[in-house]
Amino acid sequence: QVQLVESGGGLVQAGGSLRLSCAASGRTFSSYAMGWFRQAPGKEREFVAAISWSGYSTNYADSVKGRFTISTDNAKNTVYLQMNSLKPEDTAVYYCAATRAQPMVVVIPVVLYDYWGQGTQVTVSL
């Protein structure tokens, strides 16, 4: 079992930055691919970014490429999402997720993730 706790959300003006953190506990952090997803009111949960447990492979949704960066600190069992140049359309609840995978594998489909955090609200104002 893996427990995930997100933090770092908040209210920011358009063009600003936030860094989300996801702390994992329970089973060893290694061997779990990690992802960030978001869900806006009335919309389905969507993929944002993912990273292999080795940290060498990443993938991003087109809407956030060049603005968001996913990274891990395996010593701290933590995955981060650095969000720059934020836009109002980035407003959503952001969730981190984990699933077992091979070292270089990045997992994108939401249905393949086994463990989820409780989410953290990100609101971007004009």
Tab-separated table of N, CA, C and O in Angstrom:
chain	number	residue	atom	x	y	z
A	1	GLN	N	0.847	-1.192	0.000
A	1	GLN	CA	0.000	0.000	0.000
A	1	GLN	C	0.887	1.249	0.000
A	1	GLN	O	1.898	1.303	0.690
A	2	VAL	N	0.495	2.241	-0.764
A	2	VAL	CA	1.209	3.515	-0.853
A	2	VAL	C	0.250	4.633	-0.486
A	2	VAL	O	-0.878	4.681	-0.979
A	3	GLN	N	0.694	5.512	0.374
A	3	GLN	CA	-0.103	6.693	0.717
A	3	GLN	C	0.557	7.917	0.097
A	3	GLN	O	1.775	8.083	0.185
A	4	LEU	N	-0.258	8.771	-0.507
A	4	LEU	CA	0.230	9.963	-1.189
A	4	LEU	C	-0.444	11.195	-0.608
A	4	LEU	O	-1.671	11.217	-0.446
A	5	VAL	N	0.356	12.210	-0.319
A	5	VAL	CA	-0.179	13.454	0.227
A	5	VAL	C	0.367	14.624	-0.575
A	5	VAL	O	1.580	14.853	-0.593
A	6	GLU	N	-0.540	15.359	-1.232
A	6	GLU	CA	-0.131	16.523	-2.018
A	6	GLU	C	-0.133	17.781	-1.160
A	6	GLU	O	-0.882	17.884	-0.179
A	7	SER	N	0.688	18.735	-1.558
A	7	SER	CA	0.709	20.050	-0.913
A	7	SER	C	1.230	21.060	-1.920
A	7	SER	O	1.765	20.688	-2.969
A	8	GLY	N	1.069	22.340	-1.583
A	8	GLY	CA	1.627	23.394	-2.418
A	8	GLY	C	0.635	24.139	-3.283
A	8	GLY	O	0.997	25.090	-3.971
A	9	GLY	N	-0.616	23.706	-3.264
A	9	GLY	CA	-1.610	24.415	-4.055
A	9	GLY	C	-1.927	25.776	-3.450
A	9	GLY	O	-1.478	26.108	-2.355
A	10	GLY	N	-2.708	26.561	-4.189
A	10	GLY	CA	-3.096	27.873	-3.680
A	10	GLY	C	-3.641	28.752	-4.782
A	10	GLY	O	-3.964	28.284	-5.873
A	11	LEU	N	-3.741	30.026	-4.463
A	11	LEU	CA	-4.246	31.037	-5.396
A	11	LEU	C	-3.064	31.835	-5.922
A	11	LEU	O	-2.231	32.321	-5.144
A	12	VAL	N	-2.999	31.987	-7.233
A	12	VAL	CA	-1.904	32.722	-7.863
A	12	VAL	C	-2.447	33.495	-9.052
A	12	VAL	O	-3.434	33.068	-9.675
A	13	GLN	N	-1.815	34.606	-9.354
A	13	GLN	CA	-2.225	35.384	-10.526
A	13	GLN	C	-1.672	34.756	-11.801
A	13	GLN	O	-0.640	34.059	-11.777
A	14	ALA	N	-2.348	35.007	-12.894
A	14	ALA	CA	-1.878	34.518	-14.186
A	14	ALA	C	-0.442	34.989	-14.423
A	14	ALA	O	-0.093	36.138	-14.131
A	15	GLY	N	0.370	34.068	-14.947
A	15	GLY	CA	1.784	34.354	-15.149
A	15	GLY	C	2.666	33.958	-13.986
A	15	GLY	O	3.896	33.939	-14.117
A	16	GLY	N	2.048	33.627	-12.861
A	16	GLY	CA	2.802	33.257	-11.673
A	16	GLY	C	3.211	31.797	-11.673
A	16	GLY	O	2.993	31.065	-12.649
A	17	SER	N	3.807	31.375	-10.547
A	17	SER	CA	4.336	30.016	-10.417
A	17	SER	C	3.891	29.394	-9.102
A	17	SER	O	3.653	30.090	-8.114
A	18	LEU	N	3.804	28.077	-9.118
A	18	LEU	CA	3.573	27.287	-7.919
A	18	LEU	C	4.379	25.999	-8.047
A	18	LEU	O	4.616	25.533	-9.166
A	19	ARG	N	4.751	25.421	-6.905
A	19	ARG	CA	5.371	24.111	-6.924
A	19	ARG	C	4.557	23.176	-6.047
A	19	ARG	O	4.409	23.414	-4.842
A	20	LEU	N	4.038	22.134	-6.668
A	20	LEU	CA	3.297	21.119	-5.937
A	20	LEU	C	4.248	20.015	-5.490
A	20	LEU	O	5.194	19.673	-6.208
A	21	SER	N	3.981	19.472	-4.322
A	21	SER	CA	4.753	18.346	-3.810
A	21	SER	C	3.811	17.188	-3.523
A	21	SER	O	2.652	17.394	-3.155
A	22	CYS	N	4.327	15.988	-3.673
A	22	CYS	CA	3.566	14.782	-3.360
A	22	CYS	C	4.484	13.865	-2.570
A	22	CYS	O	5.447	13.317	-3.115
A	23	ALA	N	4.200	13.719	-1.296
A	23	ALA	CA	5.006	12.866	-0.419
A	23	ALA	C	4.388	11.481	-0.349
A	23	ALA	O	3.188	11.335	-0.095
A	24	ALA	N	5.218	10.476	-0.571
A	24	ALA	CA	4.748	9.093	-0.559
A	24	ALA	C	5.245	8.373	0.684
A	24	ALA	O	6.367	8.591	1.144
A	25	SER	N	4.407	7.513	1.221
A	25	SER	CA	4.797	6.685	2.355
A	25	SER	C	4.209	5.290	2.163
A	25	SER	O	3.378	5.066	1.297
A	26	GLY	N	4.678	4.356	2.960
A	26	GLY	CA	4.215	2.984	2.826
A	26	GLY	C	5.291	2.158	2.161
A	26	GLY	O	6.424	2.137	2.620
A	27	ARG	N	4.935	1.512	1.070
A	27	ARG	CA	5.911	0.703	0.355
A	27	ARG	C	7.055	1.572	-0.171
A	27	ARG	O	6.934	2.780	-0.283
A	28	THR	N	8.168	0.929	-0.515
A	28	THR	CA	9.306	1.676	-1.036
A	28	THR	C	8.908	2.482	-2.259
A	28	THR	O	8.142	2.043	-3.099
A	29	PHE	N	9.397	3.691	-2.310
A	29	PHE	CA	9.059	4.606	-3.387
A	29	PHE	C	9.594	4.127	-4.716
A	29	PHE	O	8.973	4.354	-5.753
A	30	SER	N	10.743	3.475	-4.699
A	30	SER	CA	11.312	3.010	-5.961
A	30	SER	C	10.412	1.920	-6.520
A	30	SER	O	9.731	1.211	-5.786
A	31	SER	N	10.435	1.801	-7.813
A	31	SER	CA	9.642	0.869	-8.628
A	31	SER	C	8.228	1.373	-8.878
A	31	SER	O	7.395	0.673	-9.426
A	32	TYR	N	7.921	2.618	-8.463
A	32	TYR	CA	6.620	3.199	-8.753
A	32	TYR	C	6.772	4.372	-9.716
A	32	TYR	O	7.463	5.340	-9.420
A	33	ALA	N	6.122	4.276	-10.864
A	33	ALA	CA	6.002	5.421	-11.750
A	33	ALA	C	4.996	6.395	-11.136
A	33	ALA	O	4.035	5.978	-10.473
A	34	MET	N	5.245	7.682	-11.331
A	34	MET	CA	4.407	8.709	-10.718
A	34	MET	C	3.798	9.612	-11.770
A	34	MET	O	4.392	9.840	-12.828
A	35	GLY	N	2.634	10.133	-11.458
A	35	GLY	CA	1.978	11.044	-12.383
A	35	GLY	C	1.234	12.150	-11.661
A	35	GLY	O	0.897	12.011	-10.481
A	36	TRP	N	1.013	13.232	-12.380
A	36	TRP	CA	0.159	14.323	-11.909
A	36	TRP	C	-1.032	14.428	-12.859
A	36	TRP	O	-0.858	14.398	-14.083
A	37	PHE	N	-2.201	14.565	-12.279
A	37	PHE	CA	-3.433	14.734	-13.030
A	37	PHE	C	-4.183	15.927	-12.454
A	37	PHE	O	-3.875	16.380	-11.356
A	38	ARG	N	-5.150	16.419	-13.207
A	38	ARG	CA	-5.960	17.522	-12.686
A	38	ARG	C	-7.409	17.344	-13.121
A	38	ARG	O	-7.698	16.714	-14.138
A	39	GLN	N	-8.284	17.937	-12.336
A	39	GLN	CA	-9.707	17.857	-12.635
A	39	GLN	C	-10.353	19.198	-12.326
A	39	GLN	O	-10.344	19.647	-11.177
A	40	ALA	N	-10.893	19.810	-13.362
A	40	ALA	CA	-11.624	21.066	-13.211
A	40	ALA	C	-13.105	20.755	-13.015
A	40	ALA	O	-13.566	19.678	-13.411
A	41	PRO	N	-13.873	21.680	-12.433
A	41	PRO	CA	-15.298	21.432	-12.198
A	41	PRO	C	-16.015	21.072	-13.490
A	41	PRO	O	-15.862	21.752	-14.506
A	42	GLY	N	-16.778	19.993	-13.445
A	42	GLY	CA	-17.565	19.584	-14.597
A	42	GLY	C	-16.776	18.882	-15.688
A	42	GLY	O	-17.336	18.559	-16.738
A	43	LYS	N	-15.497	18.642	-15.440
A	43	LYS	CA	-14.658	17.987	-16.451
A	43	LYS	C	-14.082	16.693	-15.911
A	43	LYS	O	-14.025	16.469	-14.703
A	44	GLU	N	-13.632	15.857	-16.816
A	44	GLU	CA	-12.997	14.611	-16.418
A	44	GLU	C	-11.567	14.876	-15.953
A	44	GLU	O	-10.944	15.875	-16.305
A	45	ARG	N	-11.075	13.927	-15.151
A	45	ARG	CA	-9.692	14.022	-14.704
A	45	ARG	C	-8.778	13.835	-15.919
A	45	ARG	O	-8.972	12.913	-16.714
A	46	GLU	N	-7.771	14.712	-16.048
A	46	GLU	CA	-6.909	14.651	-17.214
A	46	GLU	C	-5.435	14.549	-16.826
A	46	GLU	O	-5.016	15.053	-15.777
A	47	PHE	N	-4.682	13.932	-17.708
A	47	PHE	CA	-3.244	13.766	-17.524
A	47	PHE	C	-2.544	15.109	-17.626
A	47	PHE	O	-2.855	15.932	-18.487
A	48	VAL	N	-1.562	15.325	-16.758
A	48	VAL	CA	-0.747	16.534	-16.791
A	48	VAL	C	0.704	16.180	-17.085
A	48	VAL	O	1.305	16.700	-18.022
A	49	ALA	N	1.285	15.303	-16.261
A	49	ALA	CA	2.699	14.960	-16.415
A	49	ALA	C	2.960	13.635	-15.720
A	49	ALA	O	2.244	13.264	-14.789
A	50	ALA	N	3.999	12.941	-16.187
A	50	ALA	CA	4.369	11.670	-15.576
A	50	ALA	C	5.871	11.488	-15.631
A	50	ALA	O	6.546	12.062	-16.492
A	51	ILE	N	6.378	10.675	-14.710
A	51	ILE	CA	7.809	10.418	-14.630
A	51	ILE	C	8.023	8.965	-14.251
A	51	ILE	O	7.261	8.396	-13.462
A	52	SER	N	9.049	8.357	-14.831
A	52	SER	CA	9.399	6.990	-14.471
A	52	SER	C	10.040	6.978	-13.090
A	52	SER	O	10.537	8.004	-12.625
A	53	TRP	N	10.042	5.801	-12.448
A	53	TRP	CA	10.618	5.800	-11.097
A	53	TRP	C	12.126	5.992	-11.126
A	53	TRP	O	12.699	6.396	-10.131
A	54	SER	N	12.765	5.747	-12.273
A	54	SER	CA	14.180	6.032	-12.408
A	54	SER	C	14.429	7.535	-12.506
A	54	SER	O	15.540	8.011	-12.262
A	55	GLY	N	13.397	8.280	-12.909
A	55	GLY	CA	13.542	9.719	-13.093
A	55	GLY	C	14.052	10.118	-14.457
A	55	GLY	O	14.105	11.303	-14.778
A	56	TYR	N	14.397	9.137	-15.282
A	56	TYR	CA	15.015	9.458	-16.563
A	56	TYR	C	14.000	9.729	-17.675
A	56	TYR	O	14.332	10.327	-18.688
A	57	SER	N	12.789	9.270	-17.503
A	57	SER	CA	11.773	9.449	-18.549
A	57	SER	C	10.639	10.300	-18.023
A	57	SER	O	10.172	10.099	-16.896
A	58	THR	N	10.207	11.255	-18.846
A	58	THR	CA	9.075	12.101	-18.483
A	58	THR	C	8.157	12.278	-19.686
A	58	THR	O	8.543	12.037	-20.826
A	59	ASN	N	6.940	12.696	-19.402
A	59	ASN	CA	5.979	12.977	-20.462
A	59	ASN	C	5.028	14.056	-19.967
A	59	ASN	O	4.703	14.089	-18.762
A	60	TYR	N	4.596	14.916	-20.881
A	60	TYR	CA	3.733	16.030	-20.507
A	60	TYR	C	2.548	16.145	-21.458
A	60	TYR	O	2.658	15.846	-22.655
A	61	ALA	N	1.446	16.625	-20.937
A	61	ALA	CA	0.328	16.985	-21.795
A	61	ALA	C	0.751	18.186	-22.640
A	61	ALA	O	1.529	19.037	-22.194
A	62	ASP	N	0.227	18.264	-23.853
A	62	ASP	CA	0.592	19.363	-24.747
A	62	ASP	C	0.276	20.716	-24.119
A	62	ASP	O	0.992	21.696	-24.342
A	63	SER	N	-0.781	20.771	-23.335
A	63	SER	CA	-1.224	22.036	-22.759
A	63	SER	C	-0.257	22.607	-21.724
A	63	SER	O	-0.337	23.796	-21.390
A	64	VAL	N	0.646	21.766	-21.203
A	64	VAL	CA	1.557	22.251	-20.160
A	64	VAL	C	3.023	22.171	-20.576
A	64	VAL	O	3.897	22.614	-19.831
A	65	LYS	N	3.291	21.626	-21.740
A	65	LYS	CA	4.687	21.494	-22.195
A	65	LYS	C	5.365	22.854	-22.237
A	65	LYS	O	4.809	23.834	-22.721
A	66	GLY	N	6.592	22.885	-21.724
A	66	GLY	CA	7.349	24.126	-21.704
A	66	GLY	C	7.034	25.004	-20.509
A	66	GLY	O	7.752	25.981	-20.260
A	67	ARG	N	5.961	24.683	-19.765
A	67	ARG	CA	5.595	25.488	-18.598
A	67	ARG	C	5.721	24.704	-17.289
A	67	ARG	O	6.066	25.274	-16.259
A	68	PHE	N	5.432	23.413	-17.334
A	68	PHE	CA	5.457	22.567	-16.141
A	68	PHE	C	6.646	21.615	-16.207
A	68	PHE	O	7.042	21.167	-17.289
A	69	THR	N	7.192	21.291	-15.052
A	69	THR	CA	8.287	20.329	-14.960
A	69	THR	C	8.020	19.361	-13.812
A	69	THR	O	7.784	19.801	-12.682
A	70	ILE	N	8.083	18.063	-14.117
A	70	ILE	CA	7.919	17.035	-13.096
A	70	ILE	C	9.297	16.511	-12.708
A	70	ILE	O	10.184	16.374	-13.558
A	71	SER	N	9.482	16.252	-11.438
A	71	SER	CA	10.771	15.733	-10.968
A	71	SER	C	10.541	14.901	-9.713
A	71	SER	O	9.476	14.976	-9.092
A	72	THR	N	11.544	14.111	-9.364
A	72	THR	CA	11.440	13.281	-8.165
A	72	THR	C	12.691	13.429	-7.311
A	72	THR	O	13.782	13.731	-7.814
A	73	ASP	N	12.509	13.221	-6.037
A	73	ASP	CA	13.612	13.100	-5.098
A	73	ASP	C	13.367	11.795	-4.354
A	73	ASP	O	12.607	11.759	-3.378
A	74	ASN	N	13.977	10.732	-4.849
A	74	ASN	CA	13.700	9.412	-4.284
A	74	ASN	C	14.181	9.295	-2.837
A	74	ASN	O	13.622	8.532	-2.052
A	75	ALA	N	15.201	10.060	-2.483
A	75	ALA	CA	15.678	10.029	-1.094
A	75	ALA	C	14.615	10.562	-0.144
A	75	ALA	O	14.544	10.160	1.018
A	76	LYS	N	13.790	11.467	-0.642
A	76	LYS	CA	12.719	12.058	0.170
A	76	LYS	C	11.362	11.444	-0.140
A	76	LYS	O	10.342	11.876	0.416
A	77	ASN	N	11.324	10.462	-1.052
A	77	ASN	CA	10.050	9.851	-1.452
A	77	ASN	C	9.036	10.915	-1.876
A	77	ASN	O	7.868	10.872	-1.481
A	78	THR	N	9.494	11.863	-2.662
A	78	THR	CA	8.654	12.986	-3.040
A	78	THR	C	8.751	13.246	-4.535
A	78	THR	O	9.833	13.158	-5.119
A	79	VAL	N	7.617	13.555	-5.136
A	79	VAL	CA	7.568	13.982	-6.526
A	79	VAL	C	7.045	15.412	-6.560
A	79	VAL	O	6.191	15.789	-5.747
A	80	TYR	N	7.581	16.208	-7.470
A	80	TYR	CA	7.243	17.622	-7.558
A	80	TYR	C	6.642	17.953	-8.912
A	80	TYR	O	6.907	17.283	-9.912
A	81	LEU	N	5.862	19.007	-8.935
A	81	LEU	CA	5.386	19.581	-10.191
A	81	LEU	C	5.609	21.080	-10.111
A	81	LEU	O	4.896	21.781	-9.395
A	82	GLN	N	6.625	21.550	-10.818
A	82	GLN	CA	6.893	22.980	-10.899
A	82	GLN	C	6.036	23.553	-12.013
A	82	GLN	O	6.136	23.113	-13.166
A	83	MET	N	5.213	24.525	-11.675
A	83	MET	CA	4.281	25.105	-12.639
A	83	MET	C	4.611	26.578	-12.814
A	83	MET	O	4.498	27.355	-11.860
A	84	ASN	N	5.025	26.942	-14.018
A	84	ASN	CA	5.357	28.323	-14.340
A	84	ASN	C	4.397	28.870	-15.391
A	84	ASN	O	3.694	28.108	-16.061
A	85	SER	N	4.384	30.178	-15.531
A	85	SER	CA	3.528	30.837	-16.529
A	85	SER	C	2.093	30.327	-16.444
A	85	SER	O	1.478	29.972	-17.464
A	86	LEU	N	1.566	30.287	-15.261
A	86	LEU	CA	0.236	29.725	-15.054
A	86	LEU	C	-0.837	30.547	-15.747
A	86	LEU	O	-0.741	31.777	-15.856
A	87	LYS	N	-1.859	29.836	-16.210
A	87	LYS	CA	-2.980	30.440	-16.921
A	87	LYS	C	-4.271	30.123	-16.162
A	87	LYS	O	-4.344	29.111	-15.452
A	88	PRO	N	-5.308	30.931	-16.355
A	88	PRO	CA	-6.588	30.633	-15.682
A	88	PRO	C	-7.100	29.235	-16.012
A	88	PRO	O	-7.726	28.594	-15.158
A	89	GLU	N	-6.833	28.752	-17.205
A	89	GLU	CA	-7.301	27.415	-17.578
A	89	GLU	C	-6.555	26.289	-16.865
A	89	GLU	O	-6.913	25.119	-16.996
A	90	ASP	N	-5.511	26.618	-16.120
A	90	ASP	CA	-4.829	25.624	-15.300
A	90	ASP	C	-5.543	25.401	-13.966
A	90	ASP	O	-5.166	24.516	-13.199
A	91	THR	N	-6.550	26.198	-13.690
A	91	THR	CA	-7.303	26.063	-12.446
A	91	THR	C	-7.970	24.699	-12.367
A	91	THR	O	-8.689	24.290	-13.280
A	92	ALA	N	-7.695	23.980	-11.276
A	92	ALA	CA	-8.220	22.624	-11.101
A	92	ALA	C	-7.741	22.088	-9.757
A	92	ALA	O	-6.889	22.699	-9.099
A	93	VAL	N	-8.281	20.935	-9.392
A	93	VAL	CA	-7.704	20.170	-8.297
A	93	VAL	C	-6.638	19.261	-8.908
A	93	VAL	O	-6.915	18.546	-9.882
A	94	TYR	N	-5.459	19.305	-8.347
A	94	TYR	CA	-4.338	18.515	-8.859
A	94	TYR	C	-4.107	17.310	-7.958
A	94	TYR	O	-4.048	17.442	-6.736
A	95	TYR	N	-3.969	16.153	-8.591
A	95	TYR	CA	-3.776	14.894	-7.890
A	95	TYR	C	-2.461	14.257	-8.317
A	95	TYR	O	-2.112	14.281	-9.501
A	96	CYS	N	-1.755	13.664	-7.380
A	96	CYS	CA	-0.639	12.813	-7.771
A	96	CYS	C	-1.080	11.361	-7.644
A	96	CYS	O	-2.025	11.034	-6.900
A	97	ALA	N	-0.414	10.517	-8.397
A	97	ALA	CA	-0.787	9.114	-8.462
A	97	ALA	C	0.457	8.262	-8.639
A	97	ALA	O	1.488	8.738	-9.134
A	98	ALA	N	0.348	6.993	-8.253
A	98	ALA	CA	1.474	6.070	-8.330
A	98	ALA	C	1.009	4.722	-8.855
A	98	ALA	O	-0.122	4.291	-8.586
A	99	THR	N	1.906	4.055	-9.573
A	99	THR	CA	1.635	2.705	-10.037
A	99	THR	C	2.960	2.001	-10.244
A	99	THR	O	3.956	2.622	-10.620
A	100	ARG	N	2.992	0.708	-10.007
A	100	ARG	CA	4.217	-0.057	-10.207
A	100	ARG	C	4.532	-0.121	-11.693
A	100	ARG	O	3.650	-0.292	-12.529
A	101	ALA	N	5.817	0.034	-12.021
A	101	ALA	CA	6.230	0.015	-13.423
A	101	ALA	C	7.715	-0.299	-13.511
A	101	ALA	O	8.436	-0.237	-12.514
A	102	GLN	N	8.157	-0.602	-14.717
A	102	GLN	CA	9.586	-0.817	-14.970
A	102	GLN	C	10.339	0.514	-14.852
A	102	GLN	O	9.727	1.591	-14.963
A	103	PRO	N	11.666	0.476	-14.665
A	103	PRO	CA	12.433	1.693	-14.359
A	103	PRO	C	12.278	2.843	-15.335
A	103	PRO	O	12.285	3.998	-14.933
A	104	MET	N	12.150	2.543	-16.637
A	104	MET	CA	12.133	3.619	-17.622
A	104	MET	C	10.736	3.907	-18.159
A	104	MET	O	10.572	4.712	-19.062
A	105	VAL	N	9.750	3.261	-17.597
A	105	VAL	CA	8.388	3.366	-18.136
A	105	VAL	C	7.649	4.558	-17.546
A	105	VAL	O	7.609	4.741	-16.326
A	106	VAL	N	7.059	5.353	-18.422
A	106	VAL	CA	6.187	6.456	-18.035
A	106	VAL	C	4.748	6.004	-18.273
A	106	VAL	O	4.439	5.477	-19.330
A	107	VAL	N	3.905	6.196	-17.303
A	107	VAL	CA	2.515	5.748	-17.392
A	107	VAL	C	1.603	6.961	-17.557
A	107	VAL	O	1.655	7.896	-16.748
A	108	ILE	N	0.770	6.946	-18.581
A	108	ILE	CA	-0.090	8.091	-18.865
A	108	ILE	C	-1.562	7.862	-18.548
A	108	ILE	O	-2.199	8.707	-17.936
A	109	PRO	N	-2.157	6.742	-18.961
A	109	PRO	CA	-3.606	6.585	-18.746
A	109	PRO	C	-3.986	6.600	-17.271
A	109	PRO	O	-3.390	5.893	-16.451
A	110	VAL	N	-5.013	7.378	-16.970
A	110	VAL	CA	-5.435	7.516	-15.590
A	110	VAL	C	-5.863	6.173	-15.001
A	110	VAL	O	-5.658	5.914	-13.812
A	111	VAL	N	-6.426	5.306	-15.827
A	111	VAL	CA	-6.957	4.038	-15.317
A	111	VAL	C	-5.868	3.070	-14.884
A	111	VAL	O	-6.146	2.078	-14.218
A	112	LEU	N	-4.625	3.338	-15.265
A	112	LEU	CA	-3.534	2.437	-14.914
A	112	LEU	C	-2.910	2.758	-13.557
A	112	LEU	O	-2.060	2.018	-13.078
A	113	TYR	N	-3.329	3.836	-12.948
A	113	TYR	CA	-2.765	4.207	-11.654
A	113	TYR	C	-3.559	3.572	-10.517
A	113	TYR	O	-4.784	3.570	-10.515
A	114	ASP	N	-2.810	3.061	-9.534
A	114	ASP	CA	-3.433	2.324	-8.436
A	114	ASP	C	-3.642	3.166	-7.178
A	114	ASP	O	-4.542	2.888	-6.384
A	115	TYR	N	-2.785	4.137	-6.967
A	115	TYR	CA	-2.817	4.912	-5.726
A	115	TYR	C	-2.940	6.399	-6.051
A	115	TYR	O	-2.288	6.894	-6.965
A	116	TRP	N	-3.761	7.077	-5.252
A	116	TRP	CA	-4.055	8.487	-5.494
A	116	TRP	C	-3.979	9.277	-4.199
A	116	TRP	O	-4.324	8.773	-3.117
A	117	GLY	N	-3.540	10.531	-4.327
A	117	GLY	CA	-3.605	11.442	-3.202
A	117	GLY	C	-4.986	12.072	-3.113
A	117	GLY	O	-5.860	11.798	-3.928
A	118	GLN	N	-5.148	12.943	-2.126
A	118	GLN	CA	-6.455	13.557	-1.887
A	118	GLN	C	-6.687	14.795	-2.747
A	118	GLN	O	-7.809	15.291	-2.841
A	119	GLY	N	-5.638	15.294	-3.370
A	119	GLY	CA	-5.751	16.444	-4.251
A	119	GLY	C	-5.432	17.756	-3.557
A	119	GLY	O	-5.584	17.891	-2.340
A	120	THR	N	-4.974	18.721	-4.341
A	120	THR	CA	-4.698	20.069	-3.833
A	120	THR	C	-5.215	21.069	-4.871
A	120	THR	O	-5.019	20.898	-6.072
A	121	GLN	N	-5.911	22.092	-4.388
A	121	GLN	CA	-6.552	23.061	-5.277
A	121	GLN	C	-5.545	24.084	-5.785
A	121	GLN	O	-4.784	24.668	-4.999
A	122	VAL	N	-5.570	24.298	-7.090
A	122	VAL	CA	-4.792	25.360	-7.718
A	122	VAL	C	-5.776	26.291	-8.417
A	122	VAL	O	-6.572	25.839	-9.246
A	123	THR	N	-5.731	27.572	-8.067
A	123	THR	CA	-6.612	28.563	-8.664
A	123	THR	C	-5.761	29.679	-9.250
A	123	THR	O	-4.945	30.272	-8.545
A	124	VAL	N	-5.955	29.942	-10.536
A	124	VAL	CA	-5.200	30.972	-11.225
A	124	VAL	C	-6.163	32.086	-11.627
A	124	VAL	O	-7.113	31.845	-12.380
A	125	SER	N	-5.923	33.270	-11.119
A	125	SER	CA	-6.802	34.400	-11.394
A	125	SER	C	-6.210	35.287	-12.485
A	125	SER	O	-4.997	35.286	-12.725
A	126	LEU	N	-7.089	36.059	-13.111
A	126	LEU	CA	-6.635	36.976	-14.166
A	126	LEU	C	-5.875	38.144	-13.580
A	126	LEU	O	-6.102	38.523	-12.425
